[in-house]
Short mmCIF file of C-alpha atoms in Angstrom, two decimals:
data_model
loop_
_atom_site.label_atom_id
_atom_site.label_comp_id
_atom_site.label_asym_id
_atom_site.label_seq_id
_atom_site.Cartn_x
_atom_site.Cartn_y
_atom_site.Cartn_z
CA MET A 1 -288.43 97.62 -11.64
CA ALA A 2 -287.95 95.89 -14.97
CA GLY A 3 -285.24 98.42 -15.79
CA GLY A 4 -282.93 97.05 -13.13
CA THR A 5 -283.47 93.54 -14.42
CA TYR A 6 -282.47 94.50 -17.94
CA ALA A 7 -279.44 96.43 -16.73
CA ALA A 8 -278.27 93.40 -14.76
CA LEU A 9 -278.92 91.18 -17.78
CA SER A 10 -276.83 93.39 -20.04
CA GLY A 11 -274.06 93.24 -17.44
CA LEU A 12 -274.26 89.44 -17.39
CA GLN A 13 -274.09 89.25 -21.18
CA THR A 14 -271.13 91.61 -21.35
CA ARG A 15 -269.25 89.44 -18.88
CA MET A 16 -270.02 86.31 -20.88
CA GLU A 17 -268.48 87.96 -23.90
CA GLN A 18 -265.46 89.03 -21.84
CA LEU A 19 -264.99 85.42 -20.75
CA ASP A 20 -264.94 84.34 -24.42
CA ARG A 21 -262.18 86.88 -25.13
CA LEU A 22 -260.17 85.86 -22.08
CA ALA A 23 -260.45 82.22 -23.19
CA ALA A 24 -259.08 83.11 -26.64
CA ASP A 25 -256.15 85.03 -25.11
CA ILE A 26 -255.28 82.28 -22.63
CA ALA A 27 -255.53 79.59 -25.34
CA ASN A 28 -252.93 81.58 -27.30
CA ALA A 29 -250.52 82.20 -24.42
CA LYS A 30 -247.88 80.20 -26.33
CA THR A 31 -248.70 81.23 -29.94
CA ALA A 32 -245.80 83.12 -31.54
CA GLY A 33 -246.64 86.64 -32.70
CA TYR A 34 -250.14 86.63 -31.11
CA LYS A 35 -251.48 90.00 -30.01
CA SER A 36 -254.10 90.19 -27.29
CA GLU A 37 -256.97 92.61 -27.10
CA ARG A 38 -258.01 95.22 -24.58
CA VAL A 39 -261.78 95.44 -24.33
CA THR A 40 -263.82 98.40 -23.19
CA THR A 41 -267.44 98.63 -22.07
CA ASN A 42 -269.89 101.36 -22.98
CA ALA A 43 -272.91 102.65 -21.15
CA ALA A 44 -275.62 101.91 -23.67
CA GLU A 45 -278.38 104.28 -24.70
CA ARG A 46 -281.55 102.36 -25.37
CA PRO A 47 -284.22 104.93 -26.18
CA SER A 48 -286.62 102.19 -27.26
CA PHE A 49 -286.90 100.92 -23.70
CA GLY A 50 -288.31 104.20 -22.39
CA LYS A 51 -287.35 106.19 -19.31
CA ALA A 52 -287.35 103.32 -16.86
CA LEU A 53 -284.15 101.91 -18.34
CA GLN A 54 -282.23 105.14 -18.69
CA ALA A 55 -282.09 105.34 -14.93
CA ALA A 56 -280.24 102.04 -14.76
CA ILE A 57 -276.63 101.55 -15.71
CA ASP A 58 -276.73 99.43 -18.82
CA VAL A 59 -273.44 98.26 -20.35
CA THR A 60 -272.56 96.72 -23.68
CA PRO A 61 -269.18 95.51 -24.92
CA GLY A 62 -267.36 98.42 -26.55
CA PRO A 63 -264.82 98.24 -29.33
CA GLY A 64 -261.70 96.21 -28.63
CA HIS A 65 -258.26 97.65 -29.11
CA LEU A 66 -255.54 95.27 -30.20
CA ASP A 67 -252.61 95.44 -27.88
CA PHE A 68 -249.55 95.80 -30.12
CA ARG A 69 -246.98 95.77 -27.37
CA PRO A 70 -244.16 93.41 -28.33
CA GLY A 71 -243.96 89.97 -26.76
CA SER A 72 -240.71 88.69 -25.30
CA MET A 73 -238.00 87.33 -27.59
CA GLU A 74 -237.73 83.57 -27.35
CA LYS A 75 -234.53 81.94 -28.59
CA THR A 76 -235.25 78.84 -30.68
CA GLY A 77 -231.94 78.41 -32.50
CA ARG A 78 -233.77 77.45 -35.69
CA ASP A 79 -232.37 79.42 -38.63
CA LEU A 80 -235.78 80.01 -40.26
CA ASP A 81 -237.27 81.67 -37.16
CA PHE A 82 -237.20 85.45 -37.38
CA ALA A 83 -238.29 88.25 -35.08
CA ILE A 84 -238.64 91.98 -35.68
CA GLU A 85 -237.14 94.26 -33.06
CA GLY A 86 -239.24 97.39 -32.77
CA LYS A 87 -242.33 98.23 -34.79
CA GLY A 88 -243.21 96.67 -38.13
CA PHE A 89 -244.56 93.60 -39.88
CA PHE A 90 -243.39 90.97 -42.36
CA VAL A 91 -245.45 90.97 -45.57
CA VAL A 92 -247.09 87.71 -46.65
CA ASP A 93 -248.76 87.13 -50.00
CA THR A 94 -252.03 85.18 -49.62
CA PRO A 95 -254.71 84.44 -52.24
CA GLN A 96 -256.85 87.08 -50.47
CA GLY A 97 -254.14 89.74 -50.85
CA ALA A 98 -251.26 91.05 -48.75
CA ARG A 99 -251.29 90.16 -45.06
CA TYR A 100 -249.01 91.41 -42.29
CA THR A 101 -247.52 89.42 -39.45
CA ARG A 102 -244.96 89.54 -36.66
CA ASN A 103 -244.88 85.75 -36.47
CA GLY A 104 -241.56 84.93 -38.15
CA ASN A 105 -241.83 81.15 -37.86
CA PHE A 106 -241.10 80.40 -41.52
CA GLN A 107 -240.63 77.19 -43.51
CA LEU A 108 -238.93 76.34 -46.76
CA ALA A 109 -240.95 75.05 -49.71
CA ALA A 110 -239.45 72.39 -51.99
CA ASP A 111 -238.61 75.05 -54.60
CA GLY A 112 -236.72 77.12 -52.04
CA THR A 113 -239.42 79.74 -51.38
CA VAL A 114 -239.58 80.93 -47.78
CA THR A 115 -243.20 80.58 -46.62
CA THR A 116 -245.35 80.85 -43.51
CA ALA A 117 -246.29 77.63 -41.69
CA ASP A 118 -249.39 77.32 -43.90
CA GLY A 119 -247.47 77.83 -47.14
CA HIS A 120 -247.90 81.49 -48.16
CA PRO A 121 -244.75 83.14 -49.58
CA VAL A 122 -242.99 85.81 -47.53
CA GLN A 123 -242.23 88.96 -49.52
CA THR A 124 -239.10 90.96 -50.25
CA ALA A 125 -239.14 94.36 -51.98
CA ASN A 126 -239.18 92.47 -55.30
CA GLY A 127 -241.33 89.35 -54.99
CA PRO A 128 -241.19 86.30 -52.74
CA LEU A 129 -238.02 85.49 -50.81
CA LYS A 130 -236.23 82.50 -52.35
CA VAL A 131 -233.27 80.59 -51.01
CA ALA A 132 -231.16 79.27 -53.89
CA ARG A 133 -231.40 75.51 -54.35
CA GLY A 134 -228.36 73.63 -53.14
CA ALA A 135 -227.12 76.67 -51.28
CA SER A 136 -225.17 75.51 -48.29
CA GLY A 137 -224.58 76.93 -44.89
CA PRO A 138 -226.88 78.38 -42.28
CA VAL A 139 -229.45 81.07 -43.02
CA SER A 140 -228.55 84.34 -41.33
CA VAL A 141 -230.04 87.80 -41.39
CA SER A 142 -228.30 91.12 -40.92
CA ASP A 143 -229.85 93.91 -38.83
CA ASP A 144 -231.52 95.59 -41.82
CA GLY A 145 -233.35 92.38 -42.82
CA THR A 146 -230.97 91.19 -45.54
CA VAL A 147 -231.02 87.38 -45.67
CA SER A 148 -227.90 85.40 -46.53
CA VAL A 149 -227.27 81.69 -46.91
CA GLY A 150 -223.68 80.99 -45.96
CA THR A 151 -221.89 83.93 -47.58
CA GLN A 152 -224.40 84.48 -50.39
CA THR A 153 -227.02 87.25 -50.14
CA VAL A 154 -230.46 86.06 -51.30
CA GLY A 155 -232.77 88.98 -50.60
CA LYS A 156 -234.06 91.46 -48.08
CA PHE A 157 -237.27 91.04 -46.05
CA ARG A 158 -239.90 93.64 -46.79
CA VAL A 159 -240.81 95.06 -43.38
CA VAL A 160 -243.62 97.60 -43.27
CA ASP A 161 -245.37 99.63 -40.61
CA PHE A 162 -248.66 101.49 -40.25
CA GLY A 163 -249.19 104.93 -38.81
CA ASP A 164 -252.46 103.82 -37.24
CA TYR A 165 -252.89 100.29 -35.90
CA SER A 166 -256.57 100.73 -35.02
CA GLU A 167 -257.77 99.62 -38.47
CA LEU A 168 -255.86 96.32 -38.50
CA GLN A 169 -257.99 93.19 -38.16
CA ARG A 170 -256.72 89.91 -36.75
CA GLU A 171 -256.70 86.72 -38.82
CA GLU A 172 -255.48 83.24 -38.03
CA LEU A 173 -251.78 82.43 -37.63
CA GLY A 174 -251.00 85.82 -36.11
CA ARG A 175 -251.72 87.62 -39.38
CA PHE A 176 -253.41 90.98 -39.79
CA ARG A 177 -255.29 92.47 -42.71
CA ALA A 178 -255.40 96.17 -43.39
CA PRO A 179 -258.24 98.06 -45.10
CA ALA A 180 -257.48 99.48 -48.55
CA SER A 181 -257.38 102.95 -47.03
CA ALA A 182 -254.42 102.12 -44.80
CA GLN A 183 -251.26 102.07 -46.89
CA PRO A 184 -248.19 100.67 -45.12
CA THR A 185 -244.84 102.43 -45.31
CA ASP A 186 -241.49 100.67 -45.38
CA ALA A 187 -240.08 100.44 -41.89
CA ASP A 188 -236.44 100.69 -40.91
CA VAL A 189 -236.06 98.06 -38.18
CA SER A 190 -233.71 95.28 -37.28
CA VAL A 191 -234.57 91.61 -37.83
CA ARG A 192 -232.98 88.74 -35.91
CA SER A 193 -232.85 85.09 -36.83
CA GLY A 194 -233.02 82.15 -34.44
CA VAL A 195 -235.57 83.93 -32.25
CA LEU A 196 -239.36 84.19 -32.26
CA GLU A 197 -241.51 86.86 -30.72
CA ALA A 198 -243.61 85.14 -28.07
CA SER A 199 -247.31 85.86 -27.55
CA ASN A 200 -247.86 89.12 -25.64
CA VAL A 201 -250.57 87.59 -23.46
CA SER A 202 -249.74 87.99 -19.78
CA VAL A 203 -251.27 84.91 -18.18
CA VAL A 204 -251.14 86.50 -14.71
CA ASP A 205 -253.02 89.55 -15.93
CA ARG A 206 -255.61 87.34 -17.67
CA MET A 207 -256.09 85.20 -14.56
CA VAL A 208 -256.85 88.33 -12.52
CA ALA A 209 -259.33 89.45 -15.19
CA LEU A 210 -260.88 85.98 -15.14
CA THR A 211 -261.49 86.23 -11.39
CA GLU A 212 -262.98 89.70 -11.82
CA VAL A 213 -265.35 88.50 -14.53
CA ALA A 214 -266.45 85.52 -12.44
CA ARG A 215 -267.07 87.59 -9.29
CA GLY A 216 -268.83 90.40 -11.19
CA PHE A 217 -271.07 87.81 -12.80
CA GLU A 218 -271.89 86.34 -9.40
CA ALA A 219 -272.74 89.76 -7.94
CA LEU A 220 -275.08 90.54 -10.82
CA GLN A 221 -276.76 87.17 -10.51
CA ARG A 222 -277.40 87.83 -6.80
CA GLY A 223 -278.71 91.27 -7.64
CA LEU A 224 -281.08 89.75 -10.15
CA ASN A 225 -282.30 87.27 -7.56
CA ILE A 226 -282.92 90.05 -5.05
CA LEU A 227 -284.75 92.11 -7.67
CA SER A 228 -286.99 89.25 -8.70
CA THR A 229 -287.70 87.52 -5.38
CA GLU A 230 -287.34 90.26 -2.75
CA LEU A 231 -288.77 93.27 -4.58
CA ASP A 232 -291.10 92.04 -7.29
CA GLY A 233 -292.09 88.88 -5.45
CA ARG A 234 -292.87 90.72 -2.22
CA ALA A 235 -294.75 93.44 -4.00
CA ILE A 236 -296.95 90.80 -5.61
CA THR A 237 -297.62 88.85 -2.42
CA GLU A 238 -297.99 91.84 -0.02
CA LEU A 239 -300.07 94.01 -2.30
CA GLY A 240 -302.20 91.05 -3.28
CA ARG A 241 -303.43 90.61 0.31
CA ARG A 242 -305.61 93.70 0.28
CA MET B 1 -269.73 81.25 -22.51
CA ILE B 2 -270.10 77.82 -24.03
CA ARG B 3 -267.79 79.28 -26.68
CA ALA B 4 -265.23 80.05 -23.97
CA MET B 5 -265.32 76.39 -22.94
CA TYR B 6 -264.55 75.19 -26.45
CA THR B 7 -261.88 77.86 -26.89
CA ALA B 8 -260.17 76.80 -23.67
CA ALA B 9 -260.48 73.14 -24.71
CA SER B 10 -258.65 73.97 -27.96
CA GLY B 11 -255.92 75.61 -25.86
CA MET B 12 -255.66 72.48 -23.70
CA ASN B 13 -255.44 70.25 -26.78
CA ALA B 14 -252.67 72.43 -28.21
CA GLN B 15 -250.67 72.23 -24.97
CA GLN B 16 -251.28 68.47 -24.85
CA ALA B 17 -249.63 68.16 -28.27
CA ASN B 18 -246.79 70.30 -26.96
CA ILE B 19 -246.21 68.06 -23.91
CA ASP B 20 -246.47 64.91 -26.09
CA ASN B 21 -243.77 66.30 -28.35
CA ILE B 22 -241.52 67.25 -25.40
CA ALA B 23 -241.92 63.69 -24.08
CA HIS B 24 -240.80 62.33 -27.46
CA ASN B 25 -237.75 64.62 -27.48
CA LEU B 26 -236.76 63.65 -23.93
CA ALA B 27 -237.29 59.94 -24.63
CA ASN B 28 -234.74 60.22 -27.44
CA VAL B 29 -232.12 62.24 -25.61
CA ASN B 30 -229.61 59.39 -26.02
CA THR B 31 -230.62 58.29 -29.53
CA SER B 32 -227.68 58.94 -31.86
CA GLY B 33 -228.57 61.07 -34.87
CA PHE B 34 -231.98 62.05 -33.39
CA LYS B 35 -233.29 65.52 -34.30
CA LYS B 36 -235.56 67.33 -31.86
CA SER B 37 -238.81 68.93 -33.01
CA ARG B 38 -240.89 71.82 -31.80
CA VAL B 39 -244.63 72.45 -31.93
CA GLU B 40 -245.73 75.73 -33.50
CA PHE B 41 -249.18 77.09 -32.64
CA GLU B 42 -251.59 79.28 -34.54
CA ASP B 43 -254.56 81.30 -33.41
CA LEU B 44 -257.83 80.04 -34.89
CA VAL B 45 -260.26 81.92 -37.08
CA TYR B 46 -262.09 84.93 -35.79
CA GLN B 47 -265.86 85.07 -35.56
CA GLN B 48 -267.32 88.44 -36.47
CA VAL B 49 -269.88 89.64 -33.95
CA ASN B 50 -269.99 93.15 -35.40
CA ALA B 51 -268.37 93.85 -38.76
CA PRO B 52 -266.00 96.83 -38.85
CA GLY B 53 -267.67 99.63 -40.78
CA ALA B 54 -271.16 98.61 -39.62
CA ALA B 55 -273.48 101.53 -38.97
CA THR B 56 -273.80 102.33 -35.27
CA ASN B 57 -276.49 104.93 -35.92
CA ALA B 58 -277.75 107.00 -38.84
CA THR B 59 -274.49 108.88 -39.37
CA ALA B 60 -271.67 106.97 -37.67
CA GLU B 61 -269.81 103.79 -38.53
CA ALA B 62 -267.93 101.51 -36.15
CA PRO B 63 -264.18 102.07 -36.76
CA VAL B 64 -263.37 98.58 -35.52
CA GLY B 65 -265.58 95.53 -35.30
CA ILE B 66 -265.99 92.96 -32.58
CA GLU B 67 -264.22 89.78 -33.60
CA LEU B 68 -263.91 86.89 -31.19
CA GLY B 69 -261.00 84.51 -31.52
CA LEU B 70 -261.88 80.84 -31.17
CA GLY B 71 -258.71 79.43 -29.65
CA ALA B 72 -255.42 77.87 -30.72
CA LYS B 73 -254.22 74.77 -32.51
CA PRO B 74 -250.85 73.23 -33.41
CA VAL B 75 -250.00 74.25 -36.98
CA ALA B 76 -246.67 72.51 -37.51
CA ILE B 77 -244.20 70.28 -35.74
CA ALA B 78 -240.93 71.56 -37.11
CA ARG B 79 -237.89 69.33 -36.89
CA ASP B 80 -234.66 71.11 -36.05
CA PHE B 81 -231.73 69.69 -38.03
CA ALA B 82 -229.03 71.51 -36.07
CA SER B 83 -226.01 69.23 -35.49
CA GLY B 84 -225.65 67.33 -32.25
CA ASN B 85 -222.29 66.88 -30.55
CA LEU B 86 -219.87 64.30 -31.99
CA ARG B 87 -218.91 61.57 -29.57
CA ALA B 88 -215.81 59.43 -30.08
CA THR B 89 -216.62 55.70 -30.00
CA ASN B 90 -213.43 54.36 -31.61
CA SER B 91 -215.44 51.76 -33.49
CA PRO B 92 -214.21 51.66 -37.12
CA TYR B 93 -217.76 51.28 -38.43
CA ASP B 94 -219.18 54.34 -36.67
CA VAL B 95 -219.46 57.31 -39.04
CA ALA B 96 -220.65 60.80 -38.14
CA ILE B 97 -221.43 63.46 -40.74
CA GLU B 98 -220.02 66.91 -40.08
CA GLY B 99 -222.35 69.17 -42.06
CA ARG B 100 -225.83 68.88 -43.48
CA GLY B 101 -225.71 65.58 -45.39
CA PHE B 102 -227.45 62.25 -44.78
CA LEU B 103 -226.27 58.67 -45.32
CA GLN B 104 -228.34 56.83 -47.94
CA VAL B 105 -229.77 53.37 -47.22
CA THR B 106 -231.88 50.98 -49.29
CA LEU B 107 -235.11 49.78 -47.66
CA PRO B 108 -236.32 46.17 -48.28
CA ASP B 109 -238.89 47.51 -50.79
CA GLY B 110 -236.12 49.15 -52.85
CA GLN B 111 -236.96 52.68 -51.73
CA THR B 112 -234.12 54.96 -50.60
CA ALA B 113 -234.19 56.34 -47.05
CA TYR B 114 -231.86 58.83 -45.40
CA THR B 115 -230.32 58.83 -41.92
CA ARG B 116 -227.93 60.85 -39.77
CA SER B 117 -227.30 57.87 -37.52
CA GLY B 118 -224.06 56.28 -38.73
CA ASN B 119 -223.53 53.29 -36.43
CA LEU B 120 -222.87 50.75 -39.21
CA HIS B 121 -222.26 47.01 -38.96
CA MET B 122 -221.17 44.19 -41.23
CA ASN B 123 -223.72 41.56 -42.23
CA GLN B 124 -222.87 37.93 -43.03
CA GLU B 125 -221.96 38.83 -46.66
CA GLY B 126 -219.59 41.54 -45.45
CA SER B 127 -221.82 44.42 -46.62
CA LEU B 128 -222.05 47.59 -44.55
CA VAL B 129 -225.58 47.85 -43.05
CA THR B 130 -227.41 49.98 -40.47
CA SER B 131 -228.52 48.57 -37.09
CA GLU B 132 -231.79 47.46 -38.73
CA GLY B 133 -229.83 45.58 -41.41
CA TYR B 134 -230.55 47.99 -44.29
CA MET B 135 -227.73 48.23 -46.88
CA LEU B 136 -225.87 51.46 -47.55
CA GLU B 137 -226.42 52.92 -51.00
CA PRO B 138 -224.25 52.50 -53.07
CA SER B 139 -223.56 49.19 -51.30
CA ILE B 140 -220.07 48.56 -49.94
CA THR B 141 -218.71 45.09 -49.26
CA ILE B 142 -215.68 44.52 -47.05
CA PRO B 143 -213.59 41.45 -48.07
CA SER B 144 -213.70 38.67 -45.48
CA ASN B 145 -209.92 38.70 -45.01
CA ALA B 146 -209.75 42.41 -44.17
CA VAL B 147 -207.68 43.26 -41.12
CA SER B 148 -208.60 46.92 -40.78
CA VAL B 149 -210.99 49.35 -42.47
CA THR B 150 -210.57 53.10 -42.86
CA ILE B 151 -213.18 55.60 -44.02
CA SER B 152 -211.72 58.90 -45.20
CA LYS B 153 -213.31 62.33 -44.74
CA ASP B 154 -214.38 62.33 -48.39
CA GLY B 155 -216.08 58.93 -48.18
CA ILE B 156 -213.44 56.56 -49.60
CA VAL B 157 -213.62 53.19 -47.82
CA SER B 158 -210.37 51.19 -47.93
CA ALA B 159 -209.44 47.87 -46.39
CA THR B 160 -206.06 46.38 -45.52
CA LEU B 161 -206.15 42.66 -46.35
CA ALA B 162 -204.30 39.96 -44.39
CA GLY B 163 -200.69 39.58 -45.58
CA GLU B 164 -200.71 42.86 -47.59
CA SER B 165 -199.15 46.13 -46.61
CA ALA B 166 -200.98 48.61 -48.87
CA PRO B 167 -204.69 49.19 -48.25
CA GLN B 168 -207.01 48.90 -51.27
CA GLN B 169 -210.14 50.90 -52.02
CA VAL B 170 -213.36 48.86 -51.64
CA GLY B 171 -215.98 51.57 -52.27
CA THR B 172 -217.13 55.14 -51.63
CA ILE B 173 -219.91 56.36 -49.36
CA GLN B 174 -222.15 58.95 -51.06
CA ILE B 175 -224.21 61.35 -49.02
CA ALA B 176 -227.35 63.37 -49.83
CA ALA B 177 -228.66 66.78 -48.76
CA PHE B 178 -232.01 68.52 -49.12
CA GLN B 179 -233.25 71.99 -49.85
CA ASN B 180 -235.71 71.72 -46.95
CA PRO B 181 -234.74 68.89 -44.56
CA ALA B 182 -237.58 69.93 -42.22
CA GLY B 183 -239.98 68.69 -44.90
CA LEU B 184 -238.67 65.10 -44.84
CA HIS B 185 -241.03 62.36 -43.67
CA ALA B 186 -239.79 60.74 -40.45
CA MET B 187 -240.49 57.01 -40.62
CA GLY B 188 -238.98 56.11 -37.26
CA ALA B 189 -235.75 54.18 -36.64
CA ASN B 190 -233.85 57.42 -37.41
CA LEU B 191 -234.85 57.12 -41.08
CA PHE B 192 -236.31 59.81 -43.31
CA THR B 193 -237.86 59.63 -46.77
CA VAL B 194 -238.29 62.27 -49.46
CA THR B 195 -241.55 64.25 -49.77
CA THR B 196 -242.63 66.98 -52.15
CA ALA B 197 -241.97 69.46 -49.33
CA SER B 198 -238.35 68.43 -48.82
CA GLY B 199 -237.36 68.64 -52.49
CA ASP B 200 -235.30 65.96 -54.24
CA ALA B 201 -232.08 64.67 -52.77
CA ILE B 202 -228.88 66.42 -53.87
CA THR B 203 -226.35 63.57 -53.84
CA GLY B 204 -222.59 63.74 -54.03
CA LEU B 205 -219.33 62.75 -52.45
CA PRO B 206 -218.64 63.97 -48.91
CA GLY B 207 -216.69 67.21 -48.98
CA THR B 208 -218.30 68.48 -52.22
CA ASP B 209 -221.11 71.06 -52.62
CA GLY B 210 -221.12 71.77 -48.89
CA LEU B 211 -222.65 68.35 -48.19
CA GLY B 212 -220.41 67.80 -45.19
CA THR B 213 -217.58 65.39 -44.44
CA LEU B 214 -217.38 61.99 -42.72
CA GLN B 215 -215.71 61.30 -39.39
CA GLN B 216 -214.80 57.67 -38.78
CA GLY B 217 -214.96 56.51 -35.16
CA PHE B 218 -217.50 59.13 -34.10
CA LEU B 219 -221.28 59.18 -33.64
CA GLU B 220 -223.53 62.21 -33.65
CA GLU B 221 -225.49 62.55 -30.41
CA SER B 222 -229.09 63.76 -30.39
CA ASN B 223 -229.49 67.56 -30.47
CA VAL B 224 -232.02 67.53 -27.61
CA SER B 225 -231.21 69.93 -24.80
CA ILE B 226 -232.67 68.57 -21.56
CA VAL B 227 -232.73 71.99 -19.88
CA GLU B 228 -234.63 73.56 -22.77
CA GLU B 229 -237.18 70.72 -22.86
CA MET B 230 -237.71 70.93 -19.09
CA VAL B 231 -238.34 74.68 -19.25
CA ASN B 232 -240.78 74.17 -22.12
CA MET B 233 -242.50 71.40 -20.18
CA ILE B 234 -243.08 73.68 -17.17
CA LEU B 235 -244.38 76.47 -19.42
CA GLY B 236 -246.66 74.06 -21.29
CA GLN B 237 -248.01 72.65 -18.03
CA ARG B 238 -248.81 76.14 -16.72
CA ALA B 239 -250.54 77.12 -19.95
CA TYR B 240 -252.57 73.92 -19.75
CA GLU B 241 -253.56 74.76 -16.19
CA ALA B 242 -254.58 78.33 -17.12
CA ASN B 243 -256.89 76.96 -19.82
CA SER B 244 -258.46 74.50 -17.39
CA LYS B 245 -259.22 77.41 -15.01
CA VAL B 246 -261.14 79.13 -17.82
CA ILE B 247 -263.29 76.03 -18.21
CA ARG B 248 -263.94 75.93 -14.48
CA THR B 249 -264.91 79.63 -14.45
CA ALA B 250 -267.28 79.15 -17.38
CA ASP B 251 -268.80 76.20 -15.56
CA GLU B 252 -269.34 78.26 -12.37
CA MET B 253 -270.94 81.05 -14.36
CA LEU B 254 -273.25 78.63 -16.12
CA SER B 255 -274.32 77.11 -12.81
CA GLN B 256 -275.14 80.62 -11.58
CA VAL B 257 -277.31 81.13 -14.65
CA ASN B 258 -279.11 77.95 -13.70
CA ASN B 259 -279.71 79.43 -10.25
CA LEU B 260 -281.44 82.51 -11.66
CA ALA B 261 -284.71 80.63 -11.90
CA ARG B 262 -285.65 78.95 -8.67
#
């Protein structure tokens, strides 16, 4: 009796959490380099609740898996916008250590250092990428990630990749952090300038999921009502007449 | 669920900034020397529900945690200094810059500002000024008896005086460039001022150091592409709508929670 109530409750809570995730994905439908998340659900074992619960299907949110499929390439025409074709990440040096990103929307600091939008320097194989002061001409990048200003070569983007993406954690601005155990290897990919990788959130797909969450929630809520009013309520009133 | 509402609201705010910026670009489609800008978004911090590496039971650890994102916000509005098309006006005082330089003007408070909009005029003293009446720097004065004025590619201004056959030089226009023009502060009226982000001005004569050359009788049009802005507007509107649907869904779910207890 109570078991069914708790199972329905866990289902309701799981769907609330799913709604939070969907909201985050939809809010970032236009954020360059954003990677969405696929969420799973687990049947939960709750030995502490006794046998009554085990009979019911009880779900909890399972681990999420970041979806590293590439987003579409969006032409911006700005010479400090870069996108990686294929697998790999730009390396950014933050006060908390190295961070990895596919968001190539870079800016220029006053001293000529190429930085992320919030001012952290982007790395080459030997230190931060710098564009020589007073250098003229447009910034261009060859397929292997070598950056030139006009006809002058200024450095080569460090692009790295991981064998296993499951340990990467998301941070703000489309950045990822890797645990110390995961060492990146240099990746051989092509980099393009004047394009950004768009968010890989499919709004259509998320809208469908949103409807599913809402309807599933509604069904559980009705189930709960039936459990509490029809079954428990009737048992109390009918049995109480004797 | 309440979290989803705030997350979606942050998404709507971000798209609102996007549409505002598109409106500004489209409003200036015919402003000479105008440079379009673009809103860049970032995903907001993640809230840890379960830390990765937390124990799931006596022997196992969670390989990945549960981290909820809290939405999006605009992180930068980047100005794009790509050149606009040059349009012939045939007015001797219209100057366009081919290349990356800026004309220098003196503001009333003595500060120097920079502009790509070169529709110049003469004031009552014969000095070359912008449409707002700000003097060029260094200032150039055209004699009152000048019949015609020519501005060469490398910035030399010469005037032919009444009754003379040979033109004489009356001044030179110097232009300035920046390490990071996107970091300039836009003060409106097509004027920009230096910030720590832009770096100091690199000044010189047109045609030197890759600063660009002058074109007399031309104006630079804005670099706004109407088609591109329209496409972005549609996309922004749809993203806004998707976020509003999330809020509505969260609201419906909350009202169902309220119906649990009758």
